Amino acid sequence: LDGADFMMPYFGLHRPRDFARRAVSWFGEKLDIPGHITRHAIKRAYEAYHSFASDMRQKGREALAFARANGYGVVILAGRPYHADPEVSHGIDRLLSSFGLVVVTEDAVAHMGHTGPVRVLNQWMYHSRLYNAAHFAVENEDCAFIQLVSFGCGLDAITTDEVRDILETGGKFYTQLKIDDIDNLGAVKIRIRSLLAAMEMRKGAKAAPVPHVSQTAERRA
């Protein structure tokens, strides 16, 4: 708009001290807000942020405990923050639950995944959570991993390849659900059923006893 003062400062939340220094300077200069007020607001904001992260992780632990106590499979449903909007994700989390699965998000379990080496420049917090959550799925037999992708985000070309490599190297299936402009979940249901069937087949193959050499020889005789 004509005459509008469009302000778009950048503050890195991952560096609290630098964030406070920059915010105090910027808000003081642009909006004439006293430094002590800005510092107090920043302190309260970080407290709220850490409280939310703690609650999210606790809910993740509770969901895992519930699933294991009741014999349910677990799906780590990984997506970008905007996938929390039901108009974007189309209720895929509820669809997964209807298959008898317990659904957790990548940020609820990523802190429990062992950080492993990656082949890409890992400089975004969201991407780090994805990779850690993929490692967590590999480390836990009862966990599957599904990644939501939408809007053709260019960075997804990097994350999808890396997550696929982590999972497949660890012996897990990689499933991607591309949800651009979909208006029904028919194709999504097929993908989920295919994943569950493949997991059951692999579980059965692992559980099948290997015949002893002498038993094999007796049957041939």
Coordinates of C-alpha atoms in Angstrom, one line a residue:
L1 CA 0.0 0.0 0.0
D2 CA 1.1 3.5 -0.7
G3 CA 2.7 5.1 2.4
A4 CA 2.9 1.8 4.3
D5 CA 6.1 1.1 6.2
F6 CA 6.6 -2.6 5.5
M7 CA 8.9 -4.0 8.2
M8 CA 10.4 -7.5 7.9
P9 CA 13.3 -7.9 10.4
Y10 CA 15.1 -11.2 10.8
F11 CA 15.7 -12.7 14.2
G12 CA 17.2 -16.2 14.7
L13 CA 15.2 -17.9 17.4
H14 CA 17.8 -20.6 17.7
R15 CA 20.3 -18.1 19.2
P16 CA 18.6 -16.6 22.2
R17 CA 21.3 -14.1 23.1
D18 CA 21.7 -12.8 19.6
F19 CA 17.9 -12.7 19.2
A20 CA 17.6 -10.5 22.3
R21 CA 20.3 -8.2 21.3
R22 CA 18.9 -7.7 17.8
A23 CA 15.3 -7.4 19.0
V24 CA 16.0 -4.8 21.7
S25 CA 17.9 -2.7 19.1
W26 CA 15.3 -3.0 16.4
F27 CA 12.1 -2.5 18.5
G28 CA 13.8 0.3 20.3
E29 CA 14.7 2.1 17.0
K30 CA 11.6 1.3 15.0
L31 CA 8.8 1.3 17.6
D32 CA 10.4 3.2 20.5
I33 CA 9.9 0.2 22.9
P34 CA 12.1 0.3 26.0
G35 CA 14.7 -2.4 26.1
H36 CA 13.5 -3.8 29.5
I37 CA 10.1 -4.4 28.1
T38 CA 11.4 -6.2 25.0
R39 CA 13.7 -8.4 27.2
H40 CA 10.8 -9.3 29.5
A41 CA 8.7 -10.2 26.5
I42 CA 11.5 -12.3 25.0
K43 CA 12.0 -14.2 28.3
R44 CA 8.3 -15.0 28.5
A45 CA 8.2 -16.1 24.9
Y46 CA 11.1 -18.5 25.3
E47 CA 9.5 -19.9 28.4
A48 CA 6.3 -20.6 26.4
Y49 CA 8.2 -22.1 23.6
H50 CA 10.1 -24.5 25.8
S51 CA 7.0 -25.4 27.7
F52 CA 5.2 -26.3 24.4
A53 CA 8.2 -28.4 23.2
S54 CA 8.2 -30.2 26.6
D55 CA 4.4 -30.9 26.3
M56 CA 4.8 -32.1 22.8
R57 CA 7.6 -34.6 23.7
Q58 CA 5.6 -35.8 26.8
K59 CA 2.6 -36.5 24.6
G60 CA 4.9 -38.4 22.2
R61 CA 6.1 -40.6 25.1
E62 CA 2.5 -41.2 26.2
A63 CA 1.4 -42.1 22.7
L64 CA 4.3 -44.6 22.4
A65 CA 3.5 -46.1 25.8
F66 CA -0.2 -46.5 24.9
A67 CA 0.6 -48.1 21.6
R68 CA 3.0 -50.6 23.1
A69 CA 0.8 -51.4 26.0
N70 CA -2.2 -52.2 23.7
G71 CA -0.3 -53.8 20.8
Y72 CA -0.9 -51.0 18.2
G73 CA 1.5 -50.0 15.5
V74 CA 3.0 -46.5 15.4
V75 CA 3.2 -44.2 12.4
I76 CA 5.4 -41.1 12.5
L77 CA 3.6 -38.7 10.3
A78 CA 6.2 -36.1 9.3
G79 CA 5.2 -32.9 7.6
R80 CA 5.8 -29.2 7.5
P81 CA 4.2 -26.9 10.1
Y82 CA 1.4 -25.9 7.8
H83 CA 0.4 -29.5 7.5
A84 CA -1.2 -29.2 10.9
D85 CA -4.0 -27.3 9.1
P86 CA -6.8 -29.8 8.5
E87 CA -7.6 -28.1 5.2
V88 CA -4.1 -28.9 4.0
S89 CA -3.6 -32.4 5.5
H90 CA -7.2 -33.5 4.7
G91 CA -7.5 -35.5 7.9
I92 CA -4.8 -38.0 7.0
D93 CA -3.9 -38.4 10.7
R94 CA -7.5 -39.5 11.4
L95 CA -7.4 -41.8 8.4
L96 CA -4.3 -43.5 9.8
S97 CA -6.0 -43.9 13.2
S98 CA -8.9 -45.6 11.5
F99 CA -6.5 -48.4 10.5
G100 CA -5.7 -49.1 14.2
L101 CA -2.5 -47.1 14.2
V102 CA -1.2 -44.6 16.8
V103 CA 0.0 -41.4 15.0
V104 CA 2.7 -39.1 16.3
T105 CA 4.4 -36.2 14.7
E106 CA 8.1 -36.0 13.9
D107 CA 8.7 -33.3 16.5
A108 CA 7.2 -35.5 19.2
V109 CA 9.9 -38.2 18.8
A110 CA 12.8 -36.6 17.0
H111 CA 14.6 -35.8 20.3
M112 CA 14.7 -39.6 20.9
G113 CA 16.4 -40.4 17.6
H114 CA 20.1 -40.8 17.5
T115 CA 21.5 -38.2 15.2
G116 CA 23.4 -39.9 12.4
P117 CA 25.5 -38.7 9.5
V118 CA 23.7 -37.2 6.6
R119 CA 24.8 -36.6 3.0
V120 CA 23.3 -33.1 2.8
L121 CA 24.0 -29.7 4.3
N122 CA 21.9 -29.9 7.4
Q123 CA 21.3 -26.3 8.4
W124 CA 17.5 -26.1 9.1
M125 CA 15.9 -27.2 12.4
Y126 CA 12.9 -28.7 10.7
H127 CA 15.1 -30.8 8.5
S128 CA 17.1 -32.0 11.5
R129 CA 13.9 -33.1 13.1
L130 CA 12.9 -35.1 10.0
Y131 CA 16.2 -36.9 9.9
N132 CA 16.3 -37.6 13.6
A133 CA 12.7 -38.9 13.5
A134 CA 13.6 -41.2 10.6
H135 CA 16.5 -42.6 12.7
F136 CA 14.0 -43.1 15.5
A137 CA 11.8 -45.1 13.1
V138 CA 14.8 -47.3 12.1
E139 CA 15.7 -47.9 15.8
N140 CA 12.1 -48.9 16.8
E141 CA 10.7 -52.0 15.2
D142 CA 7.0 -51.0 15.8
C143 CA 7.4 -47.6 14.1
A144 CA 6.7 -46.7 10.5
F145 CA 7.4 -43.4 8.8
I146 CA 5.2 -41.4 6.4
Q147 CA 6.2 -38.1 5.0
L148 CA 3.7 -35.5 3.8
V149 CA 4.7 -33.4 0.8
S150 CA 2.7 -30.6 -0.8
F151 CA 3.0 -27.4 -2.8
G152 CA 6.0 -28.6 -4.6
C153 CA 8.5 -27.1 -2.1
G154 CA 11.9 -27.2 -3.7
L155 CA 13.6 -28.2 -0.4
D156 CA 11.5 -31.3 -0.2
A157 CA 13.6 -32.7 -3.1
I158 CA 16.5 -32.7 -0.6
T159 CA 14.6 -34.0 2.5
T160 CA 12.8 -36.8 0.7
D161 CA 15.9 -38.3 -0.7
E162 CA 17.7 -38.1 2.6
V163 CA 14.8 -39.5 4.7
R164 CA 14.4 -42.3 2.1
D165 CA 18.1 -43.2 2.4
I166 CA 18.0 -43.3 6.2
L167 CA 14.9 -45.5 6.3
E168 CA 15.9 -47.9 3.5
T169 CA 19.5 -48.2 4.7
G170 CA 18.0 -49.2 8.1
G171 CA 15.6 -51.7 6.6
K172 CA 12.4 -49.7 6.8
F173 CA 10.0 -48.7 4.1
Y174 CA 9.7 -45.1 2.9
T175 CA 6.2 -43.8 2.1
Q176 CA 5.5 -40.3 0.8
L177 CA 2.0 -38.9 0.4
K178 CA 1.9 -36.0 -2.0
I179 CA -1.2 -34.0 -1.1
D180 CA -1.3 -31.2 -3.6
D181 CA -4.8 -30.3 -4.5
I182 CA -6.4 -33.6 -3.6
D183 CA -10.2 -33.7 -3.0
N184 CA -10.5 -37.4 -1.9
L185 CA -8.4 -39.8 0.1
G186 CA -8.8 -42.9 -2.2
A187 CA -5.2 -42.9 -3.4
V188 CA -4.0 -42.2 0.1
K189 CA -5.9 -45.2 1.5
I190 CA -4.3 -47.4 -1.2
R191 CA -0.8 -46.2 -0.2
I192 CA -1.5 -46.8 3.5
R193 CA -2.9 -50.3 2.8
S194 CA 0.1 -51.1 0.7
L195 CA 2.5 -50.0 3.4
L196 CA 0.7 -52.1 6.0
A197 CA 0.6 -55.1 3.8
A198 CA 4.3 -54.8 3.0
M199 CA 5.1 -54.5 6.7
E200 CA 3.1 -57.6 7.5
M201 CA 4.9 -59.6 4.7
R202 CA 8.3 -58.5 6.0
K203 CA 7.3 -59.3 9.6
G204 CA 6.2 -62.7 8.5
A205 CA 9.4 -63.3 6.6
K206 CA 11.4 -62.4 9.6
A207 CA 9.3 -64.6 11.9
A208 CA 9.5 -67.7 9.6
P209 CA 11.7 -70.4 11.1
V210 CA 14.8 -71.4 9.1
P211 CA 14.8 -75.1 8.7
H212 CA 17.7 -77.1 10.2
V213 CA 20.0 -78.8 7.6
S214 CA 19.1 -82.2 9.0
Q215 CA 15.3 -81.5 8.8
T216 CA 15.7 -80.4 5.2
A217 CA 17.5 -83.6 4.4
E218 CA 14.9 -85.7 6.1
R219 CA 12.1 -84.1 4.1
R220 CA 14.0 -84.7 0.8
A221 CA 14.5 -88.3 1.8

